[in-house]
Coordinates of N, CA and C in Angstrom, one line a residue:
X1 N 118.8 -85.7 70.6 CA 119.4 -84.4 71.0 C 118.7 -83.8 72.2
X2 N 117.4 -83.8 72.1 CA 116.6 -83.3 73.2 C 116.9 -84.0 74.5
X3 N 117.1 -85.3 74.4 CA 117.3 -86.2 75.6 C 118.6 -85.7 76.3
X4 N 119.7 -85.5 75.5 CA 121.0 -85.1 76.0 C 120.9 -83.7 76.7
X5 N 120.1 -82.8 76.0 CA 120.0 -81.5 76.6 C 119.2 -81.5 77.9
X6 N 118.2 -82.3 78.0 CA 117.4 -82.5 79.2 C 118.3 -83.1 80.3
X7 N 119.1 -84.1 80.0 CA 120.0 -84.7 81.0 C 121.0 -83.7 81.4
X8 N 121.5 -82.9 80.6 CA 122.5 -81.8 81.0 C 121.9 -80.8 81.9
X9 N 120.7 -80.4 81.6 CA 120.0 -79.4 82.5 C 119.7 -80.0 83.9
X10 N 119.2 -81.3 83.9 CA 119.0 -81.9 85.2 C 120.3 -82.1 86.0
X11 N 121.3 -82.5 85.3 CA 122.6 -82.7 86.0 C 123.1 -81.4 86.6
X12 N 123.1 -80.3 85.8 CA 123.5 -79.0 86.3 C 122.6 -78.5 87.5
X13 N 121.3 -78.8 87.4 CA 120.4 -78.5 88.5 C 120.8 -79.2 89.8
X14 N 121.0 -80.5 89.7 CA 121.4 -81.4 90.8 C 122.7 -80.9 91.4
X15 N 123.7 -80.6 90.6 CA 125.0 -80.1 91.1 C 124.8 -78.8 91.8
X16 N 124.0 -77.9 91.3 CA 123.7 -76.6 92.0 C 123.0 -76.8 93.3
X17 N 122.1 -77.8 93.4 CA 121.4 -78.0 94.7 C 122.3 -78.6 95.7
X18 N 123.3 -79.4 95.3 CA 124.2 -80.1 96.3 C 125.4 -79.3 96.6
X19 N 125.7 -78.2 95.9 CA 126.9 -77.5 96.1 C 126.8 -76.6 97.3
X20 N 128.0 -76.4 97.9 CA 128.1 -75.4 99.0 C 128.0 -74.0 98.4
X21 N 127.7 -73.0 99.3 CA 127.7 -71.7 98.7 C 129.0 -71.4 98.1
X22 N 128.9 -70.7 97.0 CA 130.1 -70.4 96.2 C 131.0 -69.3 96.9
X23 N 132.3 -69.3 96.7 CA 133.1 -68.3 97.3 C 133.5 -67.4 96.2
X24 N 133.2 -66.1 96.5 CA 133.4 -65.1 95.5 C 134.2 -63.9 96.1
X25 N 135.0 -63.3 95.3 CA 135.8 -62.2 95.8 C 135.2 -60.9 95.4
X26 N 135.4 -59.8 96.2 CA 134.8 -58.5 95.9 C 135.2 -58.0 94.5
X27 N 134.4 -57.3 93.9 CA 134.7 -56.7 92.6 C 135.4 -55.3 92.9
X28 N 136.6 -55.3 92.7 CA 137.4 -54.1 93.1 C 137.1 -52.9 92.1
X29 N 136.5 -53.2 90.9 CA 136.3 -52.1 90.0 C 135.4 -51.1 90.4
X30 N 134.3 -51.5 91.1 CA 133.3 -50.5 91.6 C 133.0 -50.6 93.0
X31 N 133.5 -51.6 93.7 CA 133.3 -51.7 95.2 C 132.0 -52.1 95.7
X32 N 131.1 -52.5 94.9 CA 129.8 -53.0 95.4 C 129.9 -54.4 95.9
X33 N 129.2 -54.7 97.0 CA 129.2 -56.1 97.5 C 128.6 -57.1 96.5
X34 N 129.1 -58.3 96.5 CA 128.6 -59.3 95.7 C 128.0 -60.4 96.5
X35 N 127.1 -61.2 95.9 CA 126.4 -62.3 96.7 C 126.6 -63.6 95.8
X36 N 126.7 -64.7 96.4 CA 126.8 -66.0 95.6 C 126.3 -67.1 96.5
X37 N 125.6 -68.1 95.9 CA 125.2 -69.2 96.7 C 123.9 -69.8 96.0
X38 N 123.2 -70.6 96.8 CA 121.9 -71.1 96.4 C 120.9 -70.1 96.8
X39 N 120.6 -69.2 96.0 CA 119.9 -67.9 96.4 C 119.4 -67.3 95.1
X40 N 118.5 -66.4 95.2 CA 118.1 -65.6 94.1 C 118.5 -64.2 94.2
X41 N 119.4 -63.7 93.5 CA 120.1 -64.4 92.4 C 121.2 -65.3 92.9
X42 N 121.7 -66.2 92.0 CA 122.7 -67.2 92.4 C 124.0 -66.5 92.5
X43 N 124.2 -65.5 91.7 CA 125.4 -64.6 91.8 C 125.0 -63.2 91.4
X44 N 125.2 -62.3 92.2 CA 124.7 -60.9 91.9 C 125.4 -59.8 92.5
X45 N 125.0 -58.6 92.1 CA 125.6 -57.4 92.6 C 124.6 -56.7 93.4
X46 N 125.1 -56.0 94.5 CA 124.2 -55.3 95.4 C 123.6 -54.0 94.7
X47 N 122.4 -53.7 95.1 CA 121.8 -52.4 94.8 C 122.0 -51.6 96.1
X48 N 122.5 -50.4 96.0 CA 122.8 -49.6 97.1 C 122.0 -48.4 97.1
X49 N 121.6 -47.9 98.4 CA 121.0 -46.6 98.5 C 122.0 -45.5 98.5
X50 N 121.6 -44.2 98.7 CA 122.6 -43.1 98.7 C 123.6 -43.2 99.8
X51 N 123.3 -43.9 100.9 CA 124.1 -44.0 102.0 C 125.0 -45.3 101.9
X52 N 124.9 -46.0 100.9 CA 125.8 -47.2 100.7 C 125.2 -48.5 101.4
X53 N 124.0 -48.4 101.8 CA 123.3 -49.6 102.4 C 122.8 -50.5 101.3
X54 N 122.8 -51.8 101.5 CA 122.3 -52.8 100.5 C 120.8 -52.8 100.6
X55 N 120.2 -52.5 99.4 CA 118.7 -52.5 99.3 C 118.2 -53.6 98.5
X56 N 119.1 -54.4 97.8 CA 118.7 -55.5 97.0 C 119.8 -56.1 96.2
X57 N 119.4 -57.0 95.3 CA 120.4 -57.7 94.5 C 119.9 -57.8 93.1
X58 N 120.7 -58.0 92.1 CA 120.3 -58.2 90.8 C 121.4 -59.2 90.1
X59 N 120.9 -60.2 89.4 CA 121.8 -61.1 88.8 C 121.1 -62.3 88.3
X60 N 121.9 -63.3 87.7 CA 121.3 -64.5 87.1 C 120.8 -65.4 88.2
X61 N 119.8 -66.3 87.9 CA 119.3 -67.2 88.9 C 119.4 -68.6 88.3
X62 N 119.1 -69.6 89.2 CA 119.2 -71.0 88.8 C 118.2 -71.4 87.7
X63 N 117.1 -70.6 87.5 CA 116.1 -70.9 86.5 C 116.5 -70.5 85.1
X64 N 117.8 -70.2 84.9 CA 118.3 -69.7 83.6 C 117.7 -68.4 83.2
X65 N 117.5 -67.5 84.2 CA 116.9 -66.2 83.9 C 117.7 -65.2 84.8
X66 N 117.0 -64.1 85.0 CA 117.5 -63.0 85.8 C 116.6 -62.6 86.9
X67 N 117.1 -62.2 88.1 CA 116.4 -61.9 89.3 C 116.7 -60.5 89.7
X68 N 115.6 -59.7 90.1 CA 115.8 -58.4 90.8 C 115.1 -58.5 92.1
X69 N 115.9 -58.5 93.2 CA 115.4 -58.6 94.5 C 115.6 -57.3 95.3
X70 N 114.5 -56.9 96.0 CA 114.5 -55.6 96.7 C 114.0 -55.8 98.1
X71 N 114.8 -55.4 99.1 CA 114.4 -55.4 100.5 C 113.4 -54.3 100.8
X72 N 112.5 -54.5 101.7 CA 111.6 -53.4 102.1 C 112.3 -52.3 102.8
X73 N 113.4 -52.6 103.5 CA 114.2 -51.6 104.1 C 115.7 -52.1 103.9
X74 N 116.7 -51.2 104.1 CA 118.0 -51.7 103.8 C 118.4 -52.9 104.7
X75 N 119.2 -53.7 104.1 CA 119.7 -55.0 104.8 C 120.3 -54.7 106.1
X76 N 119.8 -55.3 107.2 CA 120.4 -55.2 108.5 C 120.9 -56.5 109.0
X77 N 122.1 -56.4 109.7 CA 122.7 -57.6 110.2 C 122.0 -58.2 111.4
X78 N 122.0 -59.5 111.6 CA 121.4 -60.1 112.8 C 119.9 -59.9 112.9
X79 N 119.2 -59.6 111.8 CA 117.8 -59.4 111.7 C 117.2 -60.1 110.5
X80 N 115.9 -60.3 110.6 CA 115.1 -60.8 109.5 C 114.8 -59.6 108.5
X81 N 115.2 -59.8 107.3 CA 115.0 -58.8 106.3 C 114.0 -59.3 105.2
X82 N 112.8 -58.7 105.1 CA 111.8 -59.1 104.2 C 112.1 -58.5 102.8
X83 N 111.7 -59.2 101.7 CA 112.0 -58.7 100.4 C 110.9 -59.1 99.4
X84 N 110.8 -58.5 98.3 CA 110.0 -58.9 97.2 C 111.0 -59.0 96.0
X85 N 110.6 -59.8 95.0 CA 111.4 -60.0 93.9 C 110.6 -60.3 92.6
X86 N 111.2 -60.0 91.5 CA 110.6 -60.4 90.2 C 111.8 -60.8 89.3
X87 N 111.4 -61.6 88.3 CA 112.5 -62.0 87.4 C 111.9 -62.9 86.3
X88 N 112.9 -63.6 85.7 CA 112.5 -64.5 84.6 C 113.1 -65.9 84.9
X89 N 112.5 -66.9 84.3 CA 113.0 -68.2 84.2 C 113.1 -68.6 82.8
X90 N 114.1 -69.4 82.4 CA 114.4 -69.8 81.0 C 114.3 -68.5 80.1
X91 N 114.9 -67.5 80.6 CA 115.1 -66.2 79.9 C 113.8 -65.4 79.7
X92 N 112.6 -66.0 79.4 CA 111.5 -65.2 79.1 C 110.3 -65.4 80.0
X93 N 110.2 -66.4 80.8 CA 109.0 -66.6 81.6 C 109.1 -65.9 82.9
X94 N 108.2 -64.9 83.1 CA 108.3 -64.1 84.3 C 107.8 -64.8 85.6
X95 N 108.2 -64.3 86.7 CA 107.7 -64.7 88.0 C 107.8 -63.6 89.0
X96 N 107.1 -63.7 90.1 CA 107.2 -62.8 91.2 C 107.3 -63.6 92.5
X97 N 107.9 -63.0 93.5 CA 108.1 -63.7 94.7 C 108.3 -62.8 95.9
X98 N 108.3 -63.4 97.1 CA 108.5 -62.6 98.4 C 109.1 -63.6 99.4
X99 N 109.7 -63.0 100.4 CA 110.3 -63.9 101.4 C 111.2 -63.1 102.4
X100 N 112.1 -63.8 103.0 CA 113.0 -63.1 104.0 C 114.4 -63.7 103.9
X101 N 115.3 -62.9 104.3 CA 116.7 -63.3 104.5 C 117.1 -62.9 105.9
X102 N 117.8 -63.8 106.6 CA 118.4 -63.5 107.9 C 119.9 -63.3 107.7
X103 N 120.5 -62.2 108.0 CA 121.9 -61.9 107.8 C 122.7 -62.2 109.0
X104 N 123.6 -63.2 108.9 CA 124.5 -63.6 109.9 C 125.9 -63.1 109.6
X105 N 126.6 -62.6 110.6 CA 127.9 -62.1 110.4 C 128.9 -63.2 110.7
X106 N 129.8 -63.5 109.7 CA 130.8 -64.5 109.9 C 132.1 -63.9 110.5
X107 N 133.0 -64.7 111.0 CA 134.2 -64.2 111.6 C 135.1 -63.4 110.7
X108 N 135.1 -63.7 109.4 CA 136.0 -63.1 108.5 C 135.3 -61.8 107.9
X109 N 134.4 -61.2 108.6 CA 133.7 -60.0 108.2 C 132.8 -60.2 106.9
X110 N 132.5 -61.4 106.6 CA 131.6 -61.6 105.5 C 130.2 -61.9 106.1
X111 N 129.2 -61.9 105.3 CA 127.8 -62.1 105.8 C 127.2 -63.3 105.1
X112 N 126.5 -64.1 105.9 CA 125.8 -65.3 105.4 C 124.4 -65.0 105.4
X113 N 123.7 -65.1 104.3 CA 122.3 -64.9 104.2 C 121.6 -66.2 104.1
X114 N 120.7 -66.4 105.1 CA 119.9 -67.7 105.1 C 118.4 -67.3 105.1
X115 N 117.7 -67.8 104.2 CA 116.3 -67.4 104.1 C 115.4 -68.4 103.4
X116 N 114.2 -67.9 103.2 CA 113.1 -68.7 102.5 C 112.2 -67.7 101.8
X117 N 111.5 -68.3 100.8 CA 110.6 -67.4 100.1 C 109.6 -68.3 99.3
X118 N 108.7 -67.6 98.6 CA 107.8 -68.2 97.7 C 107.8 -67.4 96.4
X119 N 107.6 -68.1 95.3 CA 107.5 -67.4 94.0 C 106.5 -68.1 93.2
X120 N 105.9 -67.3 92.3 CA 104.8 -67.9 91.4 C 105.0 -67.3 90.1
X121 N 104.7 -68.1 89.1 CA 104.7 -67.6 87.7 C 103.3 -67.8 87.1
X122 N 103.0 -67.1 86.0 CA 101.7 -67.3 85.4 C 101.5 -68.7 84.9
X123 N 102.6 -69.4 84.5 CA 102.5 -70.8 84.1 C 102.0 -71.7 85.2
X124 N 102.4 -71.5 86.4 CA 102.0 -72.3 87.6 C 100.5 -72.0 87.8
X125 N 100.1 -70.8 87.8 CA 98.7 -70.4 88.0 C 97.8 -71.0 86.9
X126 N 98.2 -70.9 85.7 CA 97.4 -71.5 84.6 C 97.3 -73.0 84.7
X127 N 98.4 -73.7 85.0 CA 98.4 -75.1 85.2 C 97.5 -75.6 86.3
X128 N 97.5 -74.8 87.4 CA 96.6 -75.1 88.6 C 95.1 -74.9 88.2
X129 N 94.8 -73.9 87.4 CA 93.4 -73.7 87.0 C 92.9 -74.8 86.1
X130 N 93.7 -75.2 85.1 CA 93.3 -76.2 84.1 C 93.5 -77.6 84.6
X131 N 94.3 -77.8 85.5 CA 94.6 -79.2 86.0 C 94.8 -79.1 87.5
X132 N 93.7 -79.2 88.3 CA 93.8 -79.1 89.8 C 94.8 -80.1 90.4
X133 N 95.0 -81.2 89.7 CA 95.9 -82.2 90.2 C 97.4 -81.7 90.3
X134 N 97.7 -80.6 89.6 CA 99.0 -80.1 89.7 C 99.2 -79.1 90.8
X135 N 98.2 -78.8 91.6 CA 98.3 -77.8 92.7 C 99.3 -78.2 93.7
X136 N 99.4 -79.4 94.2 CA 100.4 -79.7 95.2 C 101.9 -79.6 94.6
X137 N 102.0 -79.9 93.4 CA 103.4 -79.8 92.7 C 103.7 -78.3 92.6
X138 N 102.7 -77.5 92.2 CA 102.9 -76.0 92.1 C 103.3 -75.4 93.4
X139 N 102.6 -75.8 94.5 CA 102.9 -75.3 95.8 C 104.3 -75.7 96.2
X140 N 104.7 -76.9 96.0 CA 106.0 -77.4 96.3 C 107.1 -76.7 95.6
X141 N 106.9 -76.4 94.3 CA 107.9 -75.8 93.5 C 107.9 -74.3 93.8
X142 N 106.9 -73.7 94.4 CA 106.9 -72.3 94.7 C 107.7 -72.0 96.0
X143 N 107.9 -73.0 96.9 CA 108.6 -72.7 98.1 C 110.1 -73.0 97.9
X144 N 111.0 -72.1 98.4 CA 112.4 -72.3 98.3 C 113.1 -71.8 99.5
X145 N 114.2 -72.5 99.8 CA 115.1 -72.1 100.9 C 116.4 -71.6 100.2
X146 N 117.1 -70.7 100.9 CA 118.3 -70.1 100.2 C 119.4 -69.9 101.2
X147 N 120.6 -70.0 100.7 CA 121.8 -69.7 101.5 C 122.8 -69.1 100.6
X148 N 123.4 -68.0 101.0 CA 124.4 -67.3 100.2 C 125.4 -66.5 101.1
X149 N 126.5 -66.2 100.5 CA 127.6 -65.5 101.2 C 127.7 -64.1 100.5
X150 N 127.8 -63.1 101.3 CA 128.0 -61.7 100.8 C 129.4 -61.3 101.0
X151 N 130.0 -60.8 99.9 CA 131.4 -60.3 100.0 C 131.5 -58.9 99.8

C-alpha cells in the first residue's frame, strides 16, 4: 500500500513539474485576482491593500500544504518584486522562504510572474546538522524557479 501511495505522489509531482502554467478564470464572486502555475502558491487568491494593489498571495502549494506569500511593496508590473513567504508542507511541516517575481504583462491583459526563491524548513536544517552529506541535497531542494499566470 505504501509503495502505491509513494508512486502516486511521485507521479503527481512529475506531472506538476512538466505542466504548463494552469489557465484560471477570475473569481467573479469577490473580484480578487487569482494566480495559478508552478509557483508558491500553485493556485491562490491575491491579498490586496486598501488601494486594491496586490501585496501577496495565499493558497495551496505543491508540497501538499499552504503558502502565505507577501511582497515587500505592492506588486509592480515590469519590475522585480521581492517577497518573503511562510507555509507548510505535507500539511504540518513549516518552512520559510524569500525570493523575487518579475511581472510581465501579456497581450490579453493578464500578467505572467516569473521568479526564483529559496526556502528552508527545520527538517532540512536538522538533517544538515546531523548528516553533513545531505547539505548539497538540502541546498538543491531549497532553490526553486517559478512561473505563474495572474488573472
